[in-house]
Coordinates of C-alpha atoms in Angstrom, one line a residue:
Chain A
M241 CA 34.4 7.6 -16.8
S242 CA 32.8 4.8 -18.8
T243 CA 30.6 2.4 -17.0
F244 CA 32.5 -0.5 -18.5
K245 CA 35.8 0.4 -16.9
W246 CA 35.0 -1.7 -13.8
L247 CA 35.6 -4.7 -16.0
T248 CA 39.3 -4.2 -15.6
V249 CA 39.2 -5.7 -12.1
L250 CA 38.3 -9.0 -13.6
P251 CA 41.7 -10.0 -15.0
F252 CA 43.2 -9.2 -11.6
I253 CA 40.7 -11.4 -9.8
G254 CA 41.0 -14.1 -12.4
L255 CA 44.7 -14.3 -12.3
L256 CA 45.7 -13.3 -8.8
V257 CA 42.9 -14.9 -6.8
G258 CA 41.9 -17.5 -9.4
V259 CA 45.3 -19.2 -9.3
Y260 CA 44.5 -20.6 -5.9
F261 CA 41.6 -22.5 -7.3
A262 CA 43.0 -23.3 -10.7
N263 CA 46.3 -24.7 -9.4
R264 CA 46.0 -28.2 -10.8
V265 CA 47.3 -30.4 -13.6
T266 CA 44.1 -32.2 -14.4
P267 CA 41.6 -32.1 -16.0
F268 CA 43.4 -31.4 -19.3
V269 CA 41.5 -28.8 -21.3
F270 CA 42.2 -28.7 -25.1
G271 CA 45.1 -31.0 -24.2
L272 CA 46.6 -28.5 -21.8
P273 CA 47.3 -28.8 -18.1
F274 CA 44.5 -27.0 -16.3
L275 CA 46.6 -24.2 -14.8
M276 CA 48.1 -23.4 -18.3
F277 CA 44.6 -23.4 -19.8
W278 CA 43.4 -21.0 -17.0
C279 CA 46.2 -18.5 -17.7
I280 CA 45.6 -18.6 -21.5
L281 CA 41.9 -18.2 -20.9
W282 CA 42.5 -15.0 -19.0
V283 CA 44.9 -13.7 -21.6
V284 CA 42.1 -14.0 -24.2
L285 CA 39.4 -12.6 -21.9
T286 CA 41.7 -9.6 -21.1
S287 CA 41.9 -8.8 -24.7
I288 CA 38.2 -9.0 -25.1
I289 CA 37.6 -6.8 -22.0
M290 CA 40.1 -4.2 -23.3
A291 CA 38.3 -4.2 -26.7
I292 CA 35.0 -3.5 -24.9
I293 CA 36.5 -0.7 -22.9
Y294 CA 38.2 0.8 -26.0
K295 CA 34.9 0.8 -27.9
T296 CA 32.9 2.4 -25.1
D297 CA 35.6 4.9 -24.0
P298 CA 34.6 8.4 -25.2
A299 CA 38.3 9.4 -25.2
N300 CA 38.8 7.3 -28.3
K301 CA 36.0 9.1 -30.2
E302 CA 38.0 12.2 -30.8
G303 CA 39.6 11.7 -34.2
D304 CA 43.2 12.4 -33.6
G305 CA 44.2 10.6 -36.7
S306 CA 45.7 7.4 -35.5
Chain B
M54 CA 82.8 -22.6 -39.1
N55 CA 79.7 -24.6 -39.5
A56 CA 76.5 -23.7 -41.3
A57 CA 74.8 -22.6 -38.1
L58 CA 77.4 -20.0 -37.3
V59 CA 77.6 -18.7 -40.8
I60 CA 73.8 -18.0 -40.8
I61 CA 74.0 -16.4 -37.4
F62 CA 76.7 -14.0 -38.4
L63 CA 74.9 -13.1 -41.7
F64 CA 71.9 -12.1 -39.6
L65 CA 74.1 -10.1 -37.3
L66 CA 75.5 -8.2 -40.3
L67 CA 72.0 -7.7 -41.7
S68 CA 70.9 -6.1 -38.5
L69 CA 73.9 -3.8 -38.4
F70 CA 73.1 -2.8 -42.0
L71 CA 69.5 -2.0 -41.1
G72 CA 70.7 0.1 -38.2
I73 CA 73.1 2.1 -40.5
Q74 CA 70.3 2.5 -43.1
A75 CA 68.0 3.8 -40.5
K76 CA 70.4 6.5 -39.4
R77 CA 71.1 7.9 -42.9
G78 CA 69.8 11.3 -43.7
K79 CA 68.6 12.0 -40.2
D80 CA 69.9 14.7 -37.9
M81 CA 70.7 12.9 -34.7
N82 CA 70.4 15.2 -31.7
L83 CA 69.6 13.5 -28.3
E84 CA 65.8 13.6 -28.8
Q85 CA 66.1 12.0 -32.3
W86 CA 68.6 9.5 -31.1
A87 CA 66.6 8.4 -28.1
V88 CA 62.9 8.9 -28.8
A89 CA 62.9 9.1 -32.6
G90 CA 61.3 12.6 -32.5
R91 CA 58.0 11.1 -31.2
G92 CA 56.9 10.0 -34.6
F93 CA 56.0 6.4 -34.2
G94 CA 52.5 5.2 -35.0
T95 CA 50.5 2.3 -33.5
I96 CA 52.4 -0.4 -35.4
F97 CA 55.9 0.8 -34.5
V98 CA 55.2 1.4 -30.9
F99 CA 53.5 -2.0 -30.8
I100 CA 56.6 -3.6 -32.2
L101 CA 59.0 -1.7 -29.9
M102 CA 57.0 -2.6 -26.9
A103 CA 56.4 -6.2 -27.9
G104 CA 60.0 -6.3 -28.9
E105 CA 61.1 -5.5 -25.4
I106 CA 58.9 -8.2 -24.0
Y107 CA 60.1 -10.9 -26.5
T108 CA 63.7 -11.0 -25.5
T109 CA 66.1 -13.7 -24.8
F110 CA 64.2 -13.9 -21.6
T111 CA 61.2 -15.4 -23.4
F112 CA 63.1 -17.4 -25.9
L113 CA 65.6 -19.1 -23.7
G114 CA 64.4 -18.1 -20.3
G115 CA 60.8 -19.0 -20.9
S116 CA 61.6 -22.4 -22.3
G117 CA 64.3 -22.9 -19.7
W118 CA 61.8 -22.3 -16.9
A119 CA 59.2 -24.5 -18.4
Y120 CA 61.9 -27.2 -18.5
G121 CA 63.2 -26.6 -15.0
K122 CA 60.3 -25.2 -13.0
G123 CA 57.2 -26.4 -14.7
G124 CA 53.9 -24.7 -13.7
A125 CA 55.6 -21.7 -12.2
T126 CA 56.5 -20.5 -15.7
F127 CA 52.9 -19.6 -16.4
Y128 CA 53.4 -16.4 -14.3
I129 CA 55.1 -15.0 -17.4
L130 CA 51.7 -15.2 -19.2
A131 CA 49.9 -13.6 -16.4
Y132 CA 51.9 -10.5 -15.6
G133 CA 52.0 -9.0 -19.0
C134 CA 48.3 -9.3 -19.2
L135 CA 47.8 -7.2 -16.1
A136 CA 50.4 -4.7 -17.1
Y137 CA 48.6 -4.1 -20.4
V138 CA 45.3 -3.5 -18.5
M139 CA 47.0 -0.8 -16.4
S140 CA 48.8 0.6 -19.5
Y141 CA 45.4 1.6 -21.0
F142 CA 45.0 4.2 -18.2
M143 CA 48.5 5.0 -17.3
L144 CA 50.4 5.4 -20.5
P145 CA 48.3 8.1 -22.2
K146 CA 48.8 10.3 -19.1
I147 CA 52.5 9.8 -19.1
W148 CA 52.8 10.4 -22.8
R149 CA 50.7 13.6 -22.7
Y150 CA 52.7 15.1 -19.9
A151 CA 56.0 14.0 -21.5
K152 CA 55.0 15.6 -24.8
E153 CA 54.0 18.9 -23.2
Q154 CA 57.3 19.1 -21.3
R155 CA 59.4 17.7 -24.1
L156 CA 60.9 15.0 -21.9
V157 CA 63.4 12.5 -23.2
S158 CA 64.1 10.1 -20.3
Q159 CA 62.2 8.5 -17.5
S160 CA 64.1 10.5 -14.9
D161 CA 63.0 13.7 -16.7
F162 CA 59.5 12.7 -15.8
F163 CA 60.3 12.6 -12.0
V164 CA 62.4 15.7 -12.2
S165 CA 59.6 17.6 -13.8
K166 CA 56.7 16.2 -11.7
Y167 CA 58.5 16.7 -8.4
Q168 CA 60.6 19.7 -9.4
S169 CA 63.7 18.0 -8.2
P170 CA 66.9 17.2 -10.2
A171 CA 68.2 15.2 -7.2
L172 CA 65.2 12.8 -7.5
G173 CA 66.1 12.5 -11.2
V174 CA 69.6 11.4 -10.3
L175 CA 68.2 8.8 -7.9
V176 CA 65.7 7.5 -10.4
S177 CA 68.4 7.3 -13.1
L178 CA 70.7 5.3 -10.8
V179 CA 68.0 2.9 -9.7
G180 CA 67.1 2.4 -13.4
V181 CA 70.6 1.8 -14.5
V182 CA 71.4 -0.6 -11.6
A183 CA 68.2 -2.5 -12.4
M184 CA 69.1 -2.6 -16.1
V185 CA 72.4 -4.3 -15.4
P186 CA 70.9 -7.7 -14.6
Y187 CA 68.5 -7.2 -17.5
F188 CA 71.4 -6.5 -19.9
I189 CA 73.4 -9.4 -18.4
L190 CA 70.6 -11.8 -19.2
Q191 CA 70.6 -10.7 -22.8
L192 CA 74.4 -11.2 -23.0
K193 CA 74.1 -14.6 -21.3
G194 CA 71.5 -15.5 -23.9
L195 CA 73.7 -14.4 -26.8
G196 CA 76.6 -16.2 -25.4
I197 CA 74.6 -19.4 -25.0
I198 CA 73.2 -19.2 -28.5
V199 CA 76.5 -18.5 -30.2
S200 CA 78.5 -21.2 -28.3
E201 CA 75.7 -23.8 -28.6
A202 CA 75.3 -23.1 -32.3
S203 CA 79.0 -23.5 -32.8
Y204 CA 78.7 -27.0 -31.5
G205 CA 81.3 -26.2 -28.9
S206 CA 84.0 -24.6 -31.1
I207 CA 83.4 -21.1 -29.7
S208 CA 83.6 -20.9 -25.9
P209 CA 80.7 -19.1 -24.1
T210 CA 83.3 -16.4 -23.0
A211 CA 84.4 -15.7 -26.5
A212 CA 80.7 -15.7 -27.6
I213 CA 79.8 -13.1 -25.0
W214 CA 82.7 -10.9 -26.1
I215 CA 81.5 -11.0 -29.7
S216 CA 78.0 -10.2 -28.6
V217 CA 79.0 -7.2 -26.5
I218 CA 81.0 -5.7 -29.3
A219 CA 78.1 -6.3 -31.8
V220 CA 75.5 -4.7 -29.5
T221 CA 77.7 -1.7 -28.6
A222 CA 78.5 -1.0 -32.2
Y223 CA 74.9 -1.3 -33.1
V224 CA 73.7 1.2 -30.5
I225 CA 76.4 3.8 -31.2
I226 CA 75.6 3.7 -34.9
S227 CA 71.9 3.8 -35.0
G228 CA 70.0 4.7 -31.8
I229 CA 66.3 3.9 -31.6
H230 CA 65.7 3.9 -35.4
G231 CA 67.9 0.9 -35.7
S232 CA 66.0 -0.9 -32.9
A233 CA 62.7 -0.4 -34.6
W234 CA 63.7 -1.8 -37.9
T235 CA 65.6 -4.7 -36.5
A236 CA 62.6 -5.3 -34.2
V237 CA 60.4 -5.8 -37.3
L238 CA 62.8 -8.5 -38.6
K239 CA 63.2 -10.0 -35.2
D240 CA 59.5 -10.2 -34.4
T241 CA 58.7 -11.9 -37.7
M242 CA 61.4 -14.4 -37.3
I243 CA 60.7 -15.3 -33.7
L244 CA 57.0 -15.6 -34.4
L245 CA 57.5 -18.1 -37.2
I246 CA 60.2 -20.1 -35.4
V247 CA 58.6 -20.3 -32.0
I248 CA 55.3 -21.3 -33.4
F249 CA 56.9 -23.9 -35.6
L250 CA 59.0 -25.4 -32.8
G251 CA 56.2 -25.3 -30.3
I252 CA 53.9 -27.3 -32.6
Y253 CA 56.5 -29.6 -34.3
L254 CA 58.5 -30.8 -31.3
P255 CA 55.6 -32.1 -29.2
I256 CA 54.1 -33.8 -32.2
H257 CA 57.4 -35.2 -33.4
Y258 CA 58.4 -36.6 -30.0
Y259 CA 55.1 -37.4 -28.3
G260 CA 52.5 -37.5 -31.1
G261 CA 50.6 -34.4 -29.7
F262 CA 50.2 -32.0 -26.8
Q263 CA 48.0 -34.0 -24.5
P264 CA 50.2 -37.1 -24.8
M265 CA 53.2 -34.9 -24.0
F266 CA 51.7 -33.5 -20.9
E267 CA 50.4 -36.9 -19.8
A268 CA 53.9 -38.3 -20.2
I269 CA 55.3 -35.4 -18.1
E270 CA 52.6 -35.8 -15.5
K271 CA 53.4 -39.5 -15.3
A272 CA 57.2 -38.9 -14.9
K273 CA 56.9 -35.9 -12.6
P274 CA 53.5 -35.7 -10.9
G275 CA 52.3 -32.2 -10.1
F276 CA 55.2 -30.6 -12.1
L277 CA 52.8 -28.8 -14.4
A278 CA 51.0 -27.0 -11.5
L279 CA 52.4 -24.9 -8.7
A280 CA 54.1 -26.3 -5.7
D281 CA 52.6 -26.3 -2.2
A282 CA 55.6 -24.4 -0.8
G283 CA 58.2 -22.2 -2.4
M284 CA 56.8 -21.5 -5.9
S285 CA 53.3 -21.8 -4.5
P286 CA 50.1 -19.9 -5.6
T287 CA 51.1 -17.1 -3.1
W288 CA 54.5 -16.8 -4.9
F289 CA 52.6 -16.7 -8.2
A290 CA 50.1 -14.0 -7.2
S291 CA 52.7 -11.8 -5.5
T292 CA 55.2 -12.2 -8.4
V293 CA 52.6 -11.5 -11.0
L294 CA 51.5 -8.4 -9.2
L295 CA 55.0 -7.1 -8.6
T296 CA 56.2 -7.6 -12.2
A297 CA 52.9 -6.2 -13.6
L298 CA 53.5 -3.0 -11.5
G299 CA 57.1 -2.9 -12.6
F300 CA 56.4 -3.6 -16.2
Y301 CA 56.5 0.0 -17.5
M302 CA 59.0 1.2 -14.9
W303 CA 62.0 0.0 -16.8
P304 CA 63.8 3.1 -18.1
H305 CA 63.9 1.8 -21.7
T306 CA 60.2 0.8 -21.7
F307 CA 59.2 4.1 -20.2
G308 CA 61.3 5.8 -22.8
S309 CA 59.6 4.0 -25.6
I310 CA 56.3 5.4 -24.4
Y311 CA 57.6 8.8 -25.5
S312 CA 58.2 7.6 -29.1
A313 CA 54.4 7.3 -29.8
E314 CA 52.8 9.8 -32.2
T315 CA 49.4 10.0 -30.3
E316 CA 48.1 8.8 -27.0
K317 CA 45.4 6.6 -28.7
V318 CA 48.2 4.3 -29.8
F319 CA 48.4 2.9 -26.3
R320 CA 44.7 2.3 -25.8
K321 CA 44.6 0.4 -29.1
N322 CA 47.7 -1.6 -28.2
A323 CA 46.2 -2.6 -24.9
I324 CA 43.7 -4.7 -26.9
F325 CA 46.3 -6.6 -29.0
L326 CA 49.3 -6.9 -26.8
P327 CA 47.7 -9.5 -24.5
L328 CA 47.0 -11.7 -27.4
Y329 CA 50.5 -11.3 -28.6
Q330 CA 51.5 -12.9 -25.3
L331 CA 50.2 -16.2 -26.6
I332 CA 53.4 -16.7 -28.5
L333 CA 54.8 -17.6 -25.1
V334 CA 52.6 -20.6 -25.0
F335 CA 54.6 -22.1 -27.9
V336 CA 57.9 -21.3 -26.1
F337 CA 56.6 -23.2 -23.1
F338 CA 55.7 -26.2 -25.3
V339 CA 59.3 -26.3 -26.5
G340 CA 60.6 -26.3 -22.9
F341 CA 58.1 -29.0 -21.9
A342 CA 59.0 -31.1 -24.9
A343 CA 62.7 -30.9 -23.8
I344 CA 62.0 -32.3 -20.3
L345 CA 61.9 -36.0 -21.3
Q346 CA 64.1 -35.6 -24.4
V347 CA 67.2 -33.8 -23.1
P348 CA 67.0 -34.5 -19.4
G349 CA 69.7 -33.6 -16.9
L350 CA 70.1 -29.9 -17.4
T351 CA 70.0 -28.4 -13.9
G352 CA 70.2 -24.9 -12.5
S353 CA 71.1 -22.2 -15.0
D354 CA 71.8 -24.9 -17.6
G355 CA 68.0 -25.1 -18.0
D356 CA 68.4 -22.1 -20.2
L357 CA 70.0 -24.4 -22.8
A358 CA 66.9 -26.6 -23.1
L359 CA 65.6 -25.0 -26.3
L360 CA 68.9 -25.1 -28.2
R361 CA 69.9 -28.5 -27.0
L362 CA 66.6 -30.0 -28.2
S363 CA 66.9 -28.1 -31.5
I364 CA 70.4 -29.4 -32.0
K365 CA 69.2 -32.9 -31.3
T366 CA 66.4 -32.6 -33.7
F367 CA 67.5 -30.5 -36.7
D368 CA 70.3 -30.0 -39.2
P369 CA 72.9 -27.4 -38.5
W370 CA 71.5 -24.9 -41.0
F371 CA 68.2 -24.8 -39.3
V372 CA 69.8 -24.6 -35.9
G373 CA 71.5 -21.5 -37.4
I374 CA 68.1 -19.9 -38.3
I375 CA 66.9 -20.6 -34.7
G376 CA 70.1 -19.2 -33.4
A377 CA 69.9 -16.1 -35.6
A378 CA 66.4 -15.4 -34.3
G379 CA 67.7 -15.8 -30.8
V380 CA 70.5 -13.4 -31.4
L381 CA 68.0 -10.8 -32.6
T382 CA 65.9 -11.3 -29.5
A383 CA 68.9 -10.3 -27.5
L384 CA 70.2 -7.6 -29.7
V385 CA 67.1 -5.5 -29.9
P386 CA 66.3 -5.2 -26.2
G387 CA 70.0 -5.2 -25.4
S388 CA 70.5 -2.2 -27.6
M389 CA 67.4 -0.5 -26.1
I390 CA 68.8 -1.1 -22.6
L391 CA 72.2 0.1 -23.4
M392 CA 70.9 3.2 -25.0
S393 CA 68.6 4.1 -22.2
A394 CA 71.3 3.5 -19.6
A395 CA 73.7 5.8 -21.4
T396 CA 71.1 8.5 -22.1
L397 CA 70.0 8.4 -18.5
L398 CA 73.5 8.8 -17.1
A399 CA 74.4 11.6 -19.6
N400 CA 71.2 13.6 -19.3
N401 CA 70.1 13.0 -15.8
V402 CA 73.3 12.5 -13.9
F403 CA 76.1 14.2 -15.9
K404 CA 74.0 17.2 -16.8
V405 CA 73.0 17.8 -13.2
F406 CA 76.6 18.1 -12.2
Q407 CA 77.6 20.0 -15.4
P408 CA 74.6 22.3 -15.9
N409 CA 76.4 24.4 -18.5
A410 CA 77.3 21.5 -20.8
S411 CA 76.0 22.0 -24.3
E412 CA 73.4 19.8 -26.0
E413 CA 76.1 18.5 -28.3
R414 CA 78.4 17.6 -25.4
I415 CA 75.6 15.6 -23.7
T416 CA 74.8 13.7 -26.8
K417 CA 78.5 12.9 -27.1
T418 CA 78.7 11.8 -23.5
A419 CA 75.8 9.5 -24.0
K420 CA 77.5 7.8 -26.9
Y421 CA 80.8 7.5 -24.9
L422 CA 78.9 5.9 -22.0
V423 CA 77.6 3.1 -24.2
P424 CA 80.8 1.0 -24.2
V425 CA 81.4 1.9 -20.5
V426 CA 78.0 0.5 -19.4
A427 CA 78.5 -2.5 -21.7
L428 CA 81.9 -3.3 -20.1
I429 CA 80.4 -3.1 -16.6
A430 CA 77.7 -5.5 -17.5
L431 CA 80.2 -7.7 -19.1
Y432 CA 82.2 -7.9 -15.8
F433 CA 79.1 -9.1 -13.9
T434 CA 78.1 -11.5 -16.7
F435 CA 81.3 -13.4 -16.1
Q436 CA 80.6 -13.5 -12.3
G437 CA 77.3 -15.0 -11.7
G438 CA 75.5 -18.3 -12.3
A439 CA 71.9 -17.3 -11.9
T440 CA 69.3 -18.4 -14.4
I441 CA 67.9 -15.9 -16.9
V442 CA 64.6 -15.6 -15.2
A443 CA 66.2 -15.1 -11.8
L444 CA 68.2 -12.2 -13.2
L445 CA 65.1 -10.7 -14.6
L446 CA 63.2 -10.9 -11.3
M447 CA 66.1 -9.2 -9.5
G448 CA 65.9 -6.3 -11.9
Y449 CA 62.1 -6.2 -11.4
N450 CA 62.4 -6.0 -7.7
L451 CA 64.5 -2.8 -8.0
V452 CA 62.7 -1.1 -10.8
T453 CA 59.2 -1.6 -9.3
Q454 CA 60.3 0.7 -6.4
L455 CA 59.7 3.6 -8.8
F456 CA 56.0 2.7 -9.2
P457 CA 54.5 4.4 -6.1
A458 CA 56.1 7.8 -6.7
L459 CA 55.2 7.6 -10.3
V460 CA 51.6 6.6 -9.9
F461 CA 50.9 9.2 -7.3
S462 CA 52.4 11.9 -9.6
L463 CA 49.7 11.0 -12.2
M464 CA 46.9 11.9 -9.9
K465 CA 45.2 15.3 -10.0
K466 CA 46.1 16.0 -6.4
N467 CA 49.4 14.5 -5.5
F468 CA 50.1 14.3 -1.8
V469 CA 53.6 13.0 -2.2
T470 CA 56.4 15.5 -1.7
K471 CA 59.8 15.3 -3.3
A472 CA 61.3 14.3 0.0
G473 CA 58.6 11.6 0.3
A474 CA 59.3 10.3 -3.2
F475 CA 63.0 10.3 -2.5
A476 CA 62.7 8.5 0.9
G477 CA 60.3 6.0 -0.4
I478 CA 62.5 4.9 -3.3
V479 CA 65.6 4.8 -1.1
A480 CA 63.8 2.7 1.5
G481 CA 62.4 0.3 -1.1
V482 CA 65.7 -0.2 -2.9
A483 CA 67.6 -0.6 0.4
T484 CA 65.1 -3.3 1.4
V485 CA 65.7 -5.1 -1.9
A486 CA 69.4 -4.8 -1.6
A487 CA 69.4 -6.1 2.0
I488 CA 67.3 -9.0 1.1
T489 CA 69.2 -9.9 -2.1
I490 CA 72.7 -9.6 -0.5
S491 CA 71.7 -11.6 2.5
E492 CA 70.0 -14.1 0.2
T493 CA 67.0 -14.4 2.5
S494 CA 63.3 -14.9 1.9
V495 CA 60.2 -13.9 3.8
G496 CA 60.1 -17.4 5.2
R497 CA 63.6 -17.2 6.6
L498 CA 63.0 -13.8 8.1
F499 CA 59.7 -14.8 9.7
P500 CA 59.7 -18.6 10.0
F501 CA 56.7 -18.5 12.3
L502 CA 54.4 -17.2 9.6
P503 CA 52.1 -19.6 7.8
Q504 CA 53.7 -21.1 4.6
A505 CA 51.3 -19.1 2.3
I506 CA 52.7 -15.8 3.6
Q507 CA 56.3 -17.0 3.6
D508 CA 56.2 -17.5 -0.1
I509 CA 55.4 -13.8 -0.9
N510 CA 57.9 -12.4 -3.3
V511 CA 60.4 -10.2 -1.4
G512 CA 59.9 -7.4 -3.9
I513 CA 56.4 -6.9 -2.5
I514 CA 57.7 -6.5 1.0
A515 CA 60.1 -3.8 -0.3
L516 CA 57.2 -2.2 -2.1
I517 CA 55.2 -2.0 1.1
V518 CA 58.2 -0.5 3.0
N519 CA 58.5 2.0 0.2
A520 CA 54.9 3.0 0.3
V521 CA 54.8 3.4 4.0
V522 CA 58.0 5.6 4.1
L523 CA 56.8 7.6 1.2
T524 CA 53.5 8.4 2.9
A525 CA 55.0 9.1 6.3
V526 CA 57.8 11.4 4.9
S527 CA 55.3 13.2 2.6
A528 CA 53.0 13.8 5.6
A529 CA 55.9 15.1 7.6
T530 CA 57.2 17.4 4.9
R531 CA 53.9 18.5 3.4
G532 CA 53.9 22.0 5.0
L533 CA 57.6 22.5 4.4
S534 CA 57.7 22.4 0.6
A535 CA 56.2 25.6 -0.7
A536 CA 57.0 24.7 -4.3
P537 CA 53.8 24.2 -6.3
Q538 CA 53.4 20.7 -7.6
A539 CA 53.8 20.6 -11.3
S540 CA 51.3 17.8 -11.6
E541 CA 48.4 20.0 -10.5
K542 CA 48.5 22.3 -13.4
A543 CA 49.5 19.7 -15.9
M544 CA 46.8 17.2 -15.6

């Protein structure tokens, strides 16, 4: 069990709980309504989090040729 | 025939050609036909899985919801994200077990884990029933595209018939190999077109993104966020959770897990698939751009928003290209769904009742079932008037009921018995059916509850009923089932 796996709870908190606080049209961020920006932000953060987990997960060190 | 239709039909022919090419020189037994001999690498699995996500649902449904529902649409961005997080941990386990046991379908997994062919029959039936609305929405999408692109000369009914025949022929001819190749063509096209439309339309009509959103906010204040009641933050959170759990429970999605070559494929894909979701943002831009440009589409007509705006903006030949991409987004997932439904019915229902049937006969049965399932879906397509997204959510409510029994079976020590799994799924599905048929909501059942709780997606209630029954029946039958759990030695 990698110590970084706890990071996976963050997207759940960000999207399921965060929506209660991010549910607003303004301020516009990068020209987007705030709620839309918030969801996009979490998509990007999720990808980064999964990359960190992938890199630190010993299961991926075994060279299985993929 | 106008230029738009000619282009759409050319692409239809091209995809049929690709399907036939893919089949050539390959011996097609059921395992080949359905899971491509487990030989797909990261890129193909990525495309297949991404391909299932980018269906008519995204193309027309996503823009239609942005047009009709505003902020609620963003749930589509969120659920995939959470599903991919779970996929990192769940999919390699499923794949490993499926490979060891040489499983072909989703039901095989339950049969093997719980040592119960009866459970396999139940899971197959739930899967097939859930796939019907999912297939209907692809047909609806195809019908919309063809009839809109014909500028009214082909009726939606005729368009749906043409689509059904195309999808059925396609599946019978090529199986999963065809899907993978057409998926490559489809993904490339949809990517280019959606990004182009999503950038061009807001700039063309409003001069930029922020001006567009400001104009919408001025015309419909609060439309770009969630409502206080109905599609509220509680609706958002519960729907995102439900659909994220159900994401990989679709028989065809589950089946494409088997087609991977190694388990590492899934972990790698969990990094990139979330980013791929961002294509949706451009789909939403199109829907938002349509709000003030082609107003007045209500109810399920919202699904027309993207095409109506395209027709208003572009020449017929370009509408044809857009339509062709749309046809492919329905054809690929449509064919996957049809194939999975037929394979499930042949392998996990027919075979249980005809245990002596030869492998060859089952493969044949699967192929014969393809047009049967297509015709059943066709019947329902002509019945209902639900929007594309509403149809998808209905299917999700059903298919998510398989999640508890599945996830417990992946654990090292599974406390769930076959009776428990069976009872849980039945209770969950019955709850969904009761709620859907009576067209009720949590708020109508319990009007005294606070609004925030009333907006919970009914699928979540069914899931809770499911989990409670599953646990209770498992506890009651624990001592009775002497059969060793297959999961204990396998994990």
